């Protein structure tokens, strides 16, 4: 023990020097931290000051009870509008087939298969369809690869619309003209012009089918005139509202082939 005390006395100066250096180092470290915090605080003060000066110039957007109340009402209005969209419109998105190897050829096969399916279904319901679904879908030649995707989406929408016409039992589908879809915030809108002929009951039934929750078609304008043999000619402008889904969801969801044909049965036509 005496040896240890004697050693400490001999090294007292060295130990004191080490302790002083340690205290100085700790002081420098604390001072640097304080300086950094002061610098960050100064930058934050400058930013806040700039915001305050900006609010002085633009008082309408300054944080106030009135602004908070207005933004709250806007948020509630947007939420209400979105709920109406979900309730009134279908949340489905037409899913045309995915082409992998030869898109132009595979689209042509999809076009012919769709036309054949719709024509057979129309014959069972005694509905007359045009020979070509639309001039938008050329039956001869191959479409460029970059047009396959947009045309496939158009064809899928037209297919679903014609299915509603056939199910409603209209006498004749005279013309159907889809336009290019327009992208909105989170959905697409595709304008479509339709001309049909049928009895008043058939046309009303088709309009009612468009109002079903599973339908994503909304009528914009409607014109009706007296035709021949007690029939009416209706010209309808409508929009197909399609909610977007991301690419992963599209790839994850199976792409069904055109539905198998049910065996023909007795068809009834309501007037």
Backbone as a ProteinNet text record, in pm:
[ID]
protein_1_A
[PRIMARY]
XXXXXXXXXXXXXXXXXXXXXXXXXXXXXXXXXXXXXXXXXXXXXXXXXXXXXXXXXXXXXXXXXXXXXXXXXXXXXXXXXXXXXXXXXXXXXXXXXXXXXXXXXXXXXXXXXXXXXXXXXXXXXXXXXXXXXXXXXXXXXXXXXXXXXXXXXXXXXXXXXXXXXXXXXXXXXXXXXXXXXXXXXXXXXXXXXXXXXXXXXXXXXXXXXXXXXXXXXXXXXXXXXXXXXXXXXXXXXXXXXXXXXXXXXXXXXXXXXXXXXXXXXXXXXXX
[TERTIARY]
82.4	0	86.5	191.9	282.9	349.4	377.5	440.8	346.4	217.4	118.7	105.2	98	85.8	208.8	325.8	449.3	451.2	398.8	395	300.6	187.6	89.7	149.1	224.3	285.9	387	462.1	561.9	495.5	377	309.9	196.8	193.4	82.7	77.6	191.8	194.8	142.3	187.9	142.2	-7.5	-59.1	-202.7	-283.4	-233.3	-302.8	-308.4	-195.8	-191.2	-292	-297.5	-393.9	-536.1	-565.1	-700.4	-735.9	-639	-664.9	-692.6	-611.8	-633.3	-771.4	-811.9	-943.4	-1054.7	-1039.2	-1141.7	-1148.2	-1031.6	-1028.7	-1095.5	-1065	-1125.1	-1276.2	-1322.1	-1466.3	-1529.9	-1462.4	-1513.9	-1524.5	-1419.4	-1423.2	-1538.6	-1558.3	-1666.8	-1802.2	-1823	-1950.4	-1971.2	-1863.5	-1874.8	-1911.8	-1849.8	-1882.3	-2028.2	-2077	-2217.1	-2309.6	-2275.4	-2357.1	-2356.8	-2240	-2231.4	-2316.8	-2314.5	-2396.4	-2544.5	-2585.6	-2725.8	-2764.7	-2672.5	-2701	-2716.6	-2629.7	-2638.5	-2770	-2808.3	-2935.6	-3052	-3045.1	-3151.3	-3160.8	-3043.7	-3044.5	-3110.7	-3076.4	-3136	-3286.8	-3329.8	-3472.7	-3542.5	-3478.6	-3536.1	-3548	-3443.9	-3448.5	-3562.4	-3578.5	-3685.1	-3821.9	-3840.3	-3968.4	-3995.4	-3889.6	-3905.5	-3948.2	-3885.9	-3923.2	-4069.1	-4113.3	-4251.7	-4346.3	-4309.6	-4393.7	-4404.1	-4291	-4293.8	-4378.5	-4369.1	-4451.9	-4600	-4636.7	-4776.4	-4825.9	-4732.8	-4771.6	-4809.3	-4739.9	-4770.5	-4892	-4915	-5026	-5109.5	-5187	-5260.6	-5370.2	-5417.9	-5526	-5482.4	-5351.5	-5300.2	-5222.5	-5232.6	-5163.9	-5234.5	-5158.9	-5222.3	-5310.3	-5439.7	-5535.5	-5653.5	-5739.5	-5858.6	-5946.7	-5954.6	-6037	-5980.7	-5847.5	-5785.8	-5801.6	-5777.4	-5791.4	-5934.3	-6031.3	-6171.8	-6203	-6149.8	-6175.6	-6115.3	-5990	-5925.3	-5997	-6047.7	-6121.3	-6247.5	-6320	-6441.1	-6408.2	-6298.1	-6257.6	-6223.4	-6152.1	-6117.7	-6242.9	-6339.2	-6463.4	-6540.5	-6537.5	-6606.9	-6541.6	-6405.7	-6335.6	-6363.3	-6362.6	-6390	-6531	-6626.4	-6764.5	-6776.6	-6709.4	-6714.2	-6652.3	-6542.7	-6478.4	-6569	-6639.3	-6732.1	-6846.4	-6890.2	-6994.9	-6944.5	-6819.5	-6761	-6757.9	-6713.7	-6705.2	-6842.8	-6943.8	-7078.6	-7148.9	-7131.3	-7206.6	-7140	-7008.3	-6935.8	-6874.9	-6858.2	-6789.2	-6641.2	-6581	-6437.4	-6357	-6423.6	-6352.6	-6279.8	-6181.3	-6105.6	-6097.8	-6146.3	-6140.6	-5998.5	-5986	-5853.8	-5840.7	-5792.6	-5769.9	-5655.5	-5645.9	-5538.5	-5400.6	-5304.6	-5164.9	-5096.4	-5037.2	-4971.6	-4821.8	-4761.3	-4621.5	-4529.4	-4566.5	-4474.4	-4494.9	-4617	-4646.2	-4771.4	-4756.8	-4873.6	-4970.3	-4919.5	-5008.8	-5094	-5032.5	-5106.4	-5202.3	-5156	-5241.9	-5360.6	-5340.7	-5453.9	-5555.1	-5506.6	-5598.3	-5680.3	-5616.3	-5688.8	-5793.3	-5755.5	-5850	-5967.7	-5942	-6048.7	-6146.3	-6094.5	-6182.5	-6259.5	-6193.2	-6260.8	-6371.8	-6346.8	-6448.6	-6567.1	-6539.3	-6647.6	-6731	-6665.6	-6737.6	-6824.1	-6767.3	-6842.2	-6965.6	-6949.7	-7061.7	-7167.3	-7125.3	-7221.4	-7305.5	-7241.7	-7315.6	-7413	-7367.4	-7456.1	-7571.6	-7544.3	-7649.9	-7753	-7709	-7803.7	-7897.4	-7845.1	-7930.7	-8037.1	-8004.4	-8098.7	-8176.3	-8152.3	-8217.7	-8186.7	-8060.1	-8012.6	-7922.2	-7943.6	-7862.7	-7744.9	-7624.1	-7501.7	-7441.6	-7365.4	-7294.5	-7188.2	-7155.3	-7056.2	-6922.1	-6884.5	-6760.3	-6798	-6741	-6778.3	-6761.4	-6654.2	-6627.1	-6516.6	-6519.3	-6412.3	-6278.8	-6282.5	-6159.5	-6074.7	-6137.8	-6068	-6060.3	-5952.8	-5940.8	-5929	-6003.3	-6000.1	-5889.2	-5835.9	-5728.9	-5597.6	-5489.1	-5357.8	-5333.1	-5212.4	-5172.7	-5150.3	-5200.1	-5182.3	-5041	-4982.5	-4849.3	-4849	-4734	-4724	-4758.2	-4724.8	-4750.4	-4898.3	-4982.7	-5126.4	-5205.4	-5137.4	-5206	-5270.5	-5195.8	-5248.5	-5372.5	-5367.8	-5487.2	-5605.8	-5579.7	-5689.4	-5749.4	-5666.2	-5717.1	-5809.2	-5770.1	-5855.5	-5987.7	-5981.8	-6104.8	-6194.4	-6133.4	-6210	-6276.4	-6205.1	-6262.7	-6380.9	-6368.5	-6479.1	-6598.6	-6572.8	-6680.2	-6748.4	-6669.8	-6726.1	-6825	-6785.9	-6873.7	-6998.9	-6985.1	-7100.6	-7197.3	-7145.7	-7232.4	-7299.6	-7230.7	-7294	-7416.6	-7407.7	-7523.8	-7636.4	-7600	-7702.6	-7772.5	-7693.7	-7751.7	-7840.6	-7792.5	-7871.5	-8001	-7999.6	-8122	-8217.9	-8169.5	-8255.8	-8291.9	-8207.5	-8239.6	-8246.6	-8327.2	-8345.9	-8219.5	-8153.4	-8037.2	-7937.1	-7809.6	-7700.5	-7649.8	-7679.5	-7645.7	-7499.6	-7452.7	-7316.6	-7264.6	-7133.6	-7069.3	-6929.6	-6899.6	-6773.2	-6703.6	-6600.9	-6524.5	-6415.8	-6389.4	-6281.7	-6164.6	-6054.6	-5937.2	-5965.1	-5925.2	-5950.3	-5866.5	-5921.4	-5851.7	-5816.8	-5694.1	-5648.8	-5682	-5749.7	-5777.3	-5689.3	-5727	-5641.4	-5611.8	-5715.6	-5694	-5783.7	-5832.7	-5917.8	-5906.4	-5964.9	-5968.8	-6113.6	-6132.3	-6263.9	-6256.8	-6343.4	-6347.1	-6484.2	-6493.9	-6621.9	-6659.8	-6788	-6837.9	-6969.4	-6983.9	-7108.5	-7177.4	-7306.6	-7380.1	-7509.7	-7544.7	-7673.1	-7740.8	-7861.9	-7934.1	-8077.8	-8143	-8284.1	-8355.8	-8473.9	-8549.7	-8682.3	-8758.2	-8883.7	-8851.9	-8951.4	-8929.8	-8886.1	-8944.6	-8908	-8763.4	-8718.8	-8581.6	-8481.4	-8511.4	-8418.7	-8414.6	-8531.2	-8534.8	-8459.7	-8476.2	-8405.4	-8253.9	-8207.4	-8063.9	-8014.1	-8091.8	-8053.2	-8048.3	-8140.9	-8139.9	-8016.8	-7978.4	-7858	-7734.4	-7732	-7618	-7607.7	-7720.8	-7721.4	-7682.4	-7669.3	-7633.6	-7498.4	-7479.2	-7350	-7231.6	-7254.8	-7144.6	-7106.1	-7185.4	-7156.7	-7068.3	-6972.8	-6888.7	-6920	-7042.5	-7086.1	-7184.4	-7165.1	-7252.7	-7302.6	-7435.1	-7494.7	-7474.7	-7426.6	-7408.1	-7522.6	-7552.1	-7662.9	-7742.1	-7870.6	-7959.9	-8058.5	-8072.2	-8168	-8249.5	-8378.5	-8469.9	-8562.5	-8582.1	-8676.6	-8754.5	-8873.2	-8960.6	-8904.2	-8896.3	-8849	-8962.8	-8937.3	-9037.8	-9090.5	-9212.3	-9273.5	-9277.4	-9304.5	-9318.4	-9188.5	-9075.2	-8945.1	-8894.7	-8793.1	-8732.6	-8582.7	-8529.5	-8384.8	-8328.6	-8232.9	-8172.7	-8025.5	-7984.2	-7843	-7796.2	-7694.3	-7651.8	-7503.3	-7471	-7331.1	-7306.4	-7207.2	-7179.1	-7029.3	-6993.5	-6853	-6831.5	-6719.9	-6677.5	-6576.7	-6613.1	-6524.8	-6454.1	-6322.2	-6244.8	-6140.3	-6152.8	-6054.8	-5926	-5814.4	-5683.9	-5644.4	-5570.9	-5501.5	-5357.4	-5266.1	-5124.9	-5085.8	-4967.1	-4921.8	-4910.2	-4868.5	-4854.9	-4989.6	-5095.8	-5228	-5275.5	-5241.3	-5281.4	-5215.4	-5085.6	-5013.3	-5057.2	-5098	-5138.9	-5276.4	-5363.3	-5498.8	-5498.2	-5566.7	-5570.3	-5647.7	-5605.1	-5672.1	-5755	-5886.5	-5967.8	-5983.5	-5997.1	-6026.3	-6172.8	-6216.1	-6357	-6443	-6557.6	-6639.3	-6680.4	-6689.6	-6733.5	-6878.6	-6913.2	-7048.3	-7141.9	-7251.8	-7353.4	-7435.5	-7488	-7568.3	-7692.7	-7728.1	-7843.5	-7968.4	-8047.4	-8172.6	-8284.2	-8403.8	-8516	-8499	-8508	-8488.6	-8623.5	-8639.4	-8762.6	-8725.7	-8809.2	-8782.5	-8898.5	-8867.5	-8972.4	-8989.3	-9105.5	-9132.7	-9145.4
-119.8	0	125.8	123.2	237.6	260.2	150	162.4	230.9	193.7	253.4	402.4	438.3	580.7	657.7	596.1	661.7	681	578.4	587.8	698.7	708.2	812.2	950.7	965.3	1094.9	1132.1	1030.9	1058.3	1098.7	1034.6	1059	1161.6	1231	1325.7	1431.8	1482.4	1587.4	1536.2	1412.1	1352.5	1328.8	1274.5	1247.9	1378	1479.5	1608.6	1663.5	1647.5	1694.3	1619.6	1486.7	1404.2	1448.2	1471.2	1512.6	1647.5	1740	1871.9	1860.4	1777.6	1757.6	1698.7	1601.9	1539.6	1641.2	1725.3	1827.5	1925.7	1965.4	2057.1	1993	1863.7	1793.9	1785.3	1754.3	1748	1885.6	1988.8	2124.2	2160.8	2126.3	2155.4	2081.4	1955.4	1874.3	1937.6	1978.7	2040	2173.2	2251.5	2380.1	2359.8	2259.9	2232	2192	2107.7	2067.1	2186.8	2272	2390.9	2480.5	2493.9	2576.1	2519.1	2384.6	2321.7	2344.9	2329.9	2351.2	2497	2586.4	2728.1	2758.5	2697.5	2718.9	2665.5	2543.9	2486.1	2572.2	2624.1	2709.5	2838.8	2894.9	3015.7	2990.5	2874.6	2842.6	2824	2757.2	2737	2870.3	2959.9	3092.3	3169.5	3160.6	3229	3173.8	3040.6	2978.2	3022	3017.9	3059	3206.7	3287	3430.3	3453.6	3379.2	3392.9	3351.8	3244.4	3201.6	3309.1	3367.1	3472.1	3590.5	3631.9	3742.6	3707.3	3580	3536.7	3543.7	3502.2	3509.4	3653.3	3747.2	3888.6	3937.4	3883.5	3922.3	3846.9	3724.9	3640.4	3598	3692	3667.6	3562.6	3542.5	3445.8	3303.7	3275.4	3141	3132.6	3233.9	3230.7	3133.9	3061.5	2966.4	3040.4	3019.6	3087.2	2995.2	3033.3	2952.5	2943.5	3053.5	3053.7	2959.1	2962.8	2875.7	2728.4	2698.4	2559.6	2511.6	2597	2559.6	2536.9	2626.5	2610.8	2482.9	2454.4	2331.5	2207.7	2214.7	2101.4	2074.4	2182.1	2164.7	2110.7	2158.2	2107.6	1959.4	1919.8	1778.8	1693.9	1739.9	1664.5	1656.3	1765	1764.3	1666.2	1664.5	1570.1	1425.9	1400.6	1265.6	1222.9	1315.2	1283.8	1255.2	1337.2	1315.7	1182.1	1145.5	1018.7	901.8	911.6	805.9	792.8	907.3	902.2	830.2	858.6	789.1	639	598.5	455.6	390.5	467	411.3	408	516.1	529.2	459.7	460.6	402.3	268.5	184.3	57.8	83.8	6.8	20.8	-76	-144.8	-239.6	-164.8	-231.1	-173.9	-279.9	-251.6	-352.6	-405.3	-535.3	-597.4	-678.5	-616.2	-692.7	-791.1	-890.6	-989.5	-925.5	-994	-950.8	-1026.6	-952.3	-1014	-1020.9	-1134.7	-1155	-1170.7	-1257	-1291.6	-1206.1	-1208.2	-1135.9	-1051.2	-933.9	-853.9	-824.4	-788.1	-752	-870.4	-987.9	-1107.9	-1151.4	-1146.4	-1188.1	-1093.7	-965	-872.9	-907.2	-941	-977.7	-1100.7	-1197.9	-1315.7	-1276.5	-1186.2	-1139.8	-1067.9	-987.1	-914.9	-1012.6	-1110.5	-1205.7	-1291.2	-1333.1	-1413.6	-1333.3	-1203.6	-1118.8	-1099.2	-1071.7	-1054.8	-1181.3	-1295.9	-1422.4	-1448.2	-1420.9	-1441.5	-1352.1	-1223.8	-1131.2	-1162.5	-1200.1	-1232.4	-1354.2	-1456.2	-1575.8	-1543.3	-1462.3	-1423.4	-1339.8	-1249.6	-1164.8	-1247.9	-1350.6	-1434.2	-1507.9	-1552.4	-1622.8	-1529.8	-1399.9	-1302.4	-1228.5	-1267.2	-1203.3	-1053.4	-1020.2	-881.9	-870.1	-767.5	-747.6	-656.7	-705.8	-629.1	-592.2	-482	-450.8	-555.4	-574.1	-674.7	-648.3	-522.2	-482.6	-404.1	-441.9	-377.6	-227.5	-183.3	-40.2	-20.5	93.6	125.5	143.3	150.6	164.4	37.7	-75.6	-204	-262	-234.2	-283.1	-434.6	-495.1	-640.9	-688.7	-600.7	-640.2	-576.9	-647.3	-597.2	-608.9	-572.2	-577.7	-435.9	-410.3	-277.4	-267.3	-147.4	-131.1	-174.1	-222.4	-275.3	-170.4	-41.9	61.4	97.6	49.7	75.6	-43.1	-154.2	-275	-252.7	-192.9	-172.2	-84.2	39.4	124	60.6	-8.5	-71.6	-187.6	-260.6	-370.9	-319	-206	-146.8	-101.2	-36.9	5.2	-114.7	-220.6	-339.2	-402.2	-407.4	-466.2	-383.1	-250.2	-163.7	-180.2	-182.4	-200.6	-335	-437.1	-570	-568	-505.4	-501.6	-418.5	-311.7	-229.8	-306	-375.7	-453	-566.7	-626.1	-730.2	-674.4	-550.7	-488.6	-466.2	-425.7	-406.2	-538.2	-643.4	-773.5	-821.9	-808.9	-854.4	-775	-648.5	-568.4	-601.1	-673.2	-719.3	-616	-513.5	-413.7	-481.5	-425.1	-487.2	-481.1	-365.4	-348.7	-252.2	-288.9	-197.5	-143.6	-17	38.7	82.1	145.5	198.9	217.5	199.9	225.5	280.2	395.3	462.6	504.5	430.5	470.6	571.4	664.5	760.6	725.6	795.8	769.7	808.7	724.1	756.4	874.9	949.9	1064	1029.6	1054.6	1023.7	1140	1107.5	1204.9	1172.2	1218.8	1204	1057.8	975.9	836	743.5	792.5	709.8	758.1	679.9	717.2	736.7	824.1	848.3	823.1	731.7	702	740.8	848.1	884.2	782.6	751.6	654.9	706.4	697.3	732.1	602.8	590.9	467.6	501.7	420.6	432	295.8	290.4	163.4	182.9	72.2	71.6	-34	-0.9	-97.3	-40	-121.9	-73.6	17.4	90.4	178.7	99.6	-20.2	-102.3	-150.1	-188.6	-235.6	-123.8	-4.7	107.1	147	150.4	183.3	78.9	-48.5	-155.1	-138.9	-100.6	-78.4	36.9	145	257.6	216	131.2	83.5	-3.3	-84.7	-167	-79.2	36.6	127.5	184.7	185.2	240.5	137.5	10.9	-91.6	-60.2	-95.5	-68.4	-133.8	-246.6	-314.9	-247.2	-149.9	-79.9	40.1	63.6	183	282.4	272	363	465.3	592.6	700.5	774.5	787.1	854.8	1005.5	1067.3	1212.2	1280.9	1235.2	1291	1176.8	1204.2	1100.1	1165.9	1108.9	1160.1	1042.8	1064.3	957.7	1012	929.2	969.5	846.8	871.3	763.9	700.4	566.5	493.3	428.6	313.9	240.9	124	83.7	-35.3	-28.9	88.7	102	100.1	108.2	109.6	253.4	268.4	398.7	390.4	501.3	513.4	602.5	549.4	623.3	648.7	771.9	809.4	851.1	784.2	803	837.4	941.6	972.9	936.5	853.7	811.9	808.9	801.3	791.6	663.2	597.9	483.4	533.7	525.2	569.1	446.4	447.2	328.5	367.1	312.2	338.4	264.8	333.9	276.6	173.8	70.3	-18.8	-23.8	-47.9	-45.4	-169.4	-165.8	-273.6	-405.2	-402.2	-525.6	-594.1	-515.4	-573	-631.6	-563.4	-616.2	-750.1	-758.7	-882.6	-993.2	-956.4	-1057	-1112.8	-1031.1	-1077.2	-1158.8	-1275.5	-1359.1	-1292	-1316.2	-1260.7	-1371.1	-1370.4	-1478.9	-1468	-1582.2	-1585.6	-1550.2	-1522	-1494.6	-1608	-1579.2	-1682.2	-1788.9	-1910.3	-2022.2	-2002.8	-2050.1	-2032.3	-2131.7	-2080.9	-2170.2	-2226.5	-2347.5	-2405.8	-2321.6	-2302.3	-2219.9	-2274.3	-2185	-2224	-2140.5	-2164.5	-2086	-1939.7	-1854.9	-1710.5	-1642.8	-1552.4	-1474	-1329	-1256.1	-1114.9	-1035.5	-944	-863.9	-734.9	-691.3	-568.7	-451.2
0	0	0	83	87.8	-45.6	-116.5	-248.4	-346.8	-338.6	-430.8	-404.6	-273.5	-238.3	-284.8	-266.2	-308.9	-460.2	-534.5	-680.9	-725.7	-656.9	-691.5	-669.4	-555.6	-527.7	-634.6	-681.6	-783.9	-916.1	-946	-1075.2	-1061.4	-948	-925.1	-1033.9	-1072	-1173.4	-1307.7	-1341.1	-1468.9	-1467.4	-1357.1	-1346.2	-1351.4	-1288.6	-1292.1	-1433.8	-1505.3	-1642.5	-1730.1	-1710.8	-1786.8	-1755.7	-1627	-1587.7	-1648.5	-1648.3	-1706.9	-1856	-1923.8	-2068.7	-2094.8	-2011.8	-2029	-2009.1	-1907.2	-1882.7	-1999.4	-2049.1	-2163.7	-2286.1	-2310.4	-2424.3	-2412	-2288.9	-2267.2	-2288.8	-2243.7	-2262.2	-2408.7	-2485.6	-2629.9	-2697.3	-2657.9	-2716.1	-2686.3	-2560.3	-2522.3	-2593.5	-2604.7	-2674.1	-2820.9	-2886.5	-3026.5	-3043.3	-2951	-2957.6	-2940.3	-2844.9	-2821.6	-2945.2	-3008.1	-3129	-3241.3	-3255.9	-3359.2	-3332	-3205.2	-3171.4	-3194.1	-3158.8	-3181.3	-3330.1	-3412.3	-3557.4	-3612.3	-3566.4	-3612.2	-3566.7	-3445.7	-3394.4	-3475.6	-3511.4	-3592	-3728.3	-3790.7	-3920.4	-3906.9	-3798.7	-3775.9	-3754.1	-3677.3	-3653.7	-3785.2	-3870.2	-3998.7	-4085.3	-4083.3	-4162.7	-4111.7	-3978.4	-3921.6	-3950.3	-3940.5	-3965.1	-4110.8	-4202.6	-4343.8	-4365.4	-4295.2	-4307.4	-4255.1	-4140	-4082.8	-4177.8	-4235.5	-4329.9	-4452.6	-4493	-4606.2	-4572.2	-4450.2	-4408.1	-4400.4	-4366.8	-4364.7	-4504.3	-4605.1	-4742.3	-4796.8	-4746	-4793.4	-4673.1	-4621.4	-4497.7	-4514.9	-4639	-4660.7	-4628.8	-4645.4	-4619.1	-4488.7	-4406.3	-4277	-4183.8	-4099.7	-4006.8	-3908.1	-3921.9	-3835.6	-3813.9	-3721.6	-3695	-3818.8	-3895.1	-4016.4	-4121.8	-4139.3	-4238.4	-4199.1	-4072.4	-4025.5	-4045.8	-4014.9	-4033.7	-4180.9	-4267.1	-4410.9	-4465.8	-4426.5	-4473	-4421	-4299.3	-4242.6	-4323	-4358.7	-4438.3	-4576.9	-4636.8	-4767.6	-4760.2	-4654.3	-4637.5	-4625	-4546.6	-4530.3	-4662	-4739.7	-4868.8	-4965.8	-4969	-5056.1	-5013.7	-4882	-4833	-4870	-4859.2	-4895.9	-5045	-5127.4	-5272.7	-5310.6	-5241.4	-5271.9	-5235.7	-5122.8	-5084.1	-5184.2	-5238.6	-5340.5	-5465.3	-5502.3	-5617.3	-5594.5	-5475.2	-5446.4	-5442.8	-5399.2	-5388.1	-5522.4	-5600.2	-5724.4	-5840.8	-5841.6	-5953.9	-5914.7	-6014.3	-5989.8	-5966.8	-5876.6	-5852.6	-5938.4	-6028.9	-6113.9	-6224.6	-6278.3	-6389.3	-6497.5	-6619.6	-6725	-6742.5	-6748.7	-6756.2	-6884.7	-6990.6	-7113.8	-7093.5	-7181.6	-7167	-7174.3	-7114.4	-7122.2	-7235.5	-7328.6	-7443	-7416.6	-7444.2	-7408.4	-7530.7	-7621.2	-7730.4	-7855.2	-7910.5	-8034.4	-8011.7	-7949	-7909.9	-8023.9	-8141.2	-8251.4	-8295.2	-8303.4	-8343.6	-8233.1	-8109.4	-7997.9	-7981.4	-8008.6	-8003.1	-8111.5	-8229.4	-8337	-8298.8	-8232.7	-8186.7	-8082	-7991.3	-7889	-7953.4	-8057.7	-8127.7	-8191.9	-8265	-8333.2	-8232.7	-8124.3	-8022.6	-7956.2	-7930	-7868.5	-7962.2	-8089	-8185.3	-8198	-8204.6	-8218.1	-8094.6	-7976.6	-7852.7	-7846.8	-7882.5	-7875.9	-7981.8	-8100.9	-8205.5	-8166.6	-8110.1	-8067.7	-7955.3	-7859.5	-7749.5	-7801.6	-7897.6	-7953.6	-8028.9	-8103.2	-8177.1	-8082.8	-7968.7	-7872.3	-7814.8	-7805.3	-7748.9	-7858.7	-7985.2	-8099.5	-8104.4	-8082.1	-8090.2	-8211.8	-8290.6	-8410.8	-8378.9	-8412.1	-8391.7	-8526.3	-8533.7	-8658.7	-8686.9	-8814.5	-8851.1	-8785	-8776	-8710.6	-8585.7	-8471.1	-8345.2	-8352	-8412.5	-8424.3	-8526.4	-8591.7	-8685.8	-8614.8	-8481	-8403.8	-8408.2	-8440.5	-8436.3	-8577.5	-8651.5	-8789.2	-8793	-8884.1	-8896.3	-8988.6	-9070.1	-9161.8	-9116.9	-9143.6	-9106.3	-8956.9	-8915.6	-8775.4	-8724.4	-8606.5	-8547.4	-8489.9	-8486.2	-8426.8	-8280.1	-8235.9	-8099.3	-7995.3	-8021.6	-7920.9	-7910.2	-8003.7	-7998.3	-7943.9	-7921.9	-7876.3	-7739.5	-7646.1	-7511.5	-7510.1	-7567.2	-7569.9	-7641.3	-7754.3	-7826.9	-7747.3	-7674.4	-7592.7	-7483.1	-7421.8	-7318.4	-7378.8	-7494.1	-7561.8	-7592.5	-7643.6	-7681.5	-7559.8	-7447.9	-7326.9	-7277.2	-7283.7	-7242.2	-7335.8	-7466.5	-7563.8	-7544.4	-7516.5	-7493	-7376.7	-7264.6	-7147.4	-7175	-7253.4	-7285.9	-7376.1	-7476.3	-7565.5	-7489.7	-7393.3	-7311.7	-7239.7	-7189.2	-7124.6	-7225.3	-7348.9	-7451.6	-7484.8	-7497.5	-7530.8	-7416.2	-7293.3	-7178	-7164	-7206.2	-7198.8	-7312.6	-7415.7	-7522.7	-7626.5	-7647.4	-7750.2	-7886.3	-7974.2	-8105.1	-8190.6	-8191.3	-8277.8	-8214.9	-8226	-8193.6	-8326.4	-8353.4	-8484.8	-8492.1	-8385.7	-8391.7	-8250	-8234.6	-8106	-8135.3	-8077.6	-8108.6	-7978.5	-7938.1	-7819.2	-7855.8	-7765.6	-7785.1	-7694.2	-7710.7	-7628.7	-7483.2	-7388.3	-7247.4	-7200.7	-7105.7	-7046.2	-6901.3	-6861.7	-6726.5	-6633.8	-6522.9	-6417.8	-6298	-6178.9	-6060.7	-6030.3	-6017.7	-5982.7	-6065.4	-6177.8	-6262.5	-6406.6	-6497.8	-6638.3	-6681.6	-6779.9	-6836.5	-6986.1	-7034.9	-7177.2	-7233.3	-7313.1	-7376.1	-7483.9	-7491.9	-7590.2	-7646.7	-7777.2	-7845.8	-7888.5	-7858.9	-7884.7	-7957.3	-8058.2	-8127.2	-8125	-8070.7	-8060.8	-8107.1	-8140.3	-8179.8	-8098.3	-8049.1	-7971.2	-7927.3	-7857.1	-7799.8	-7681.6	-7637	-7523.1	-7400.4	-7379.7	-7264.1	-7273.7	-7393.3	-7410.3	-7382.1	-7431.8	-7410.8	-7264.2	-7199.2	-7056.4	-6975.4	-7014.7	-6943.6	-6956.8	-7075.9	-7094.5	-7006.9	-6999.6	-6915.1	-6768	-6727.4	-6588.2	-6562.5	-6662.5	-6646.1	-6627.3	-6692	-6678.2	-6536.7	-6462.8	-6327.8	-6221.8	-6261.1	-6162.9	-6099	-5970	-5903.9	-5973.9	-6042.2	-6110	-6241.1	-6283.8	-6409.5	-6382.7	-6472.5	-6460.3	-6571.7	-6627.3	-6733	-6676.4	-6713.6	-6671.6	-6795.9	-6808.5	-6923.7	-6910.1	-7017.1	-7020.3	-7096.3	-7216.9	-7295.1	-7355.7	-7382.6	-7434.4	-7529.1	-7649.8	-7748.4	-7801.9	-7818.4	-7861.3	-7970.1	-8074.1	-8178.5	-8225.5	-8276.7	-8322.5	-8448.7	-8447.6	-8564	-8638.6	-8699.2	-8775.3	-8693.2	-8724.5	-8665.9	-8512.9	-8460.5	-8316.4	-8239.7	-8309.7	-8243.5	-8228.8	-8144.1	-8120.2	-8147.2	-8198.9	-8219	-8107.8	-8033.8	-7922.7	-7952.2	-7929.6	-7939.8	-7801	-7751.1	-7612.5	-7608.9	-7534.8	-7505	-7358.9	-7336.7	-7199.8	-7176	-7051.3	-7010.6	-6933.2	-6960.6	-6880.2	-6778	-6649.6	-6540.9	-6485.6	-6494.8	-6456.7	-6353.8	-6232.5	-6128.6	-6160.1	-6138.7	-6168.8	-6063.7	-6107.5	-6016.1	-6061.5	-5966.6	-6002.9	-6080.7	-6137.1	-6224.5	-6150.6	-6022.6	-5946.5	-5929.6	-5906	-5892.2	-6024.1	-6135.1	-6265.4	-6292.7	-6260.2	-6286.6	-6192.8	-6070.4	-5973.9	-6004.9	-6066	-6094.9	-6223.4	-6224.4	-6344.5	-6455.3	-6577.8	-6694.6	-6759.1	-6738.5	-6793	-6943.7	-7007.6	-7150.6	-7170.3	-7292.6	-7316.6	-7264	-7199.1	-7135.5	-7233.4	-7183	-7265.3	-7305.3	-7421.4	-7471.6	-7406	-7351.8	-7296.8	-7411.9	-7398.4	-7505.5	-7531.2	-7656.7	-7689.2	-7622.2	-7567.4	-7507.2	-7565.2	-7520.7	-7572.2	-7535.9	-7633.4	-7611	-7608.7	-7516.3	-7508.8	-7526.9	-7588.9	-7616.3	-7562.8	-7470.1	-7408.8	-7486.3	-7499.3	-7570.5	-7477.1
[MASK]
+++++++++++++++++++++++++++++++++++++++++++++++++++++++++++++++++++++++++++++++++++++++++++++++++++++++++++++++++++++++++++++++++++++++++++++++++++++++++++++++++++++++++++++++++++++++++++++++++++++++++++++++++++++++++++++++++++++++++++++++++++++++++++++++++++++++++++++++

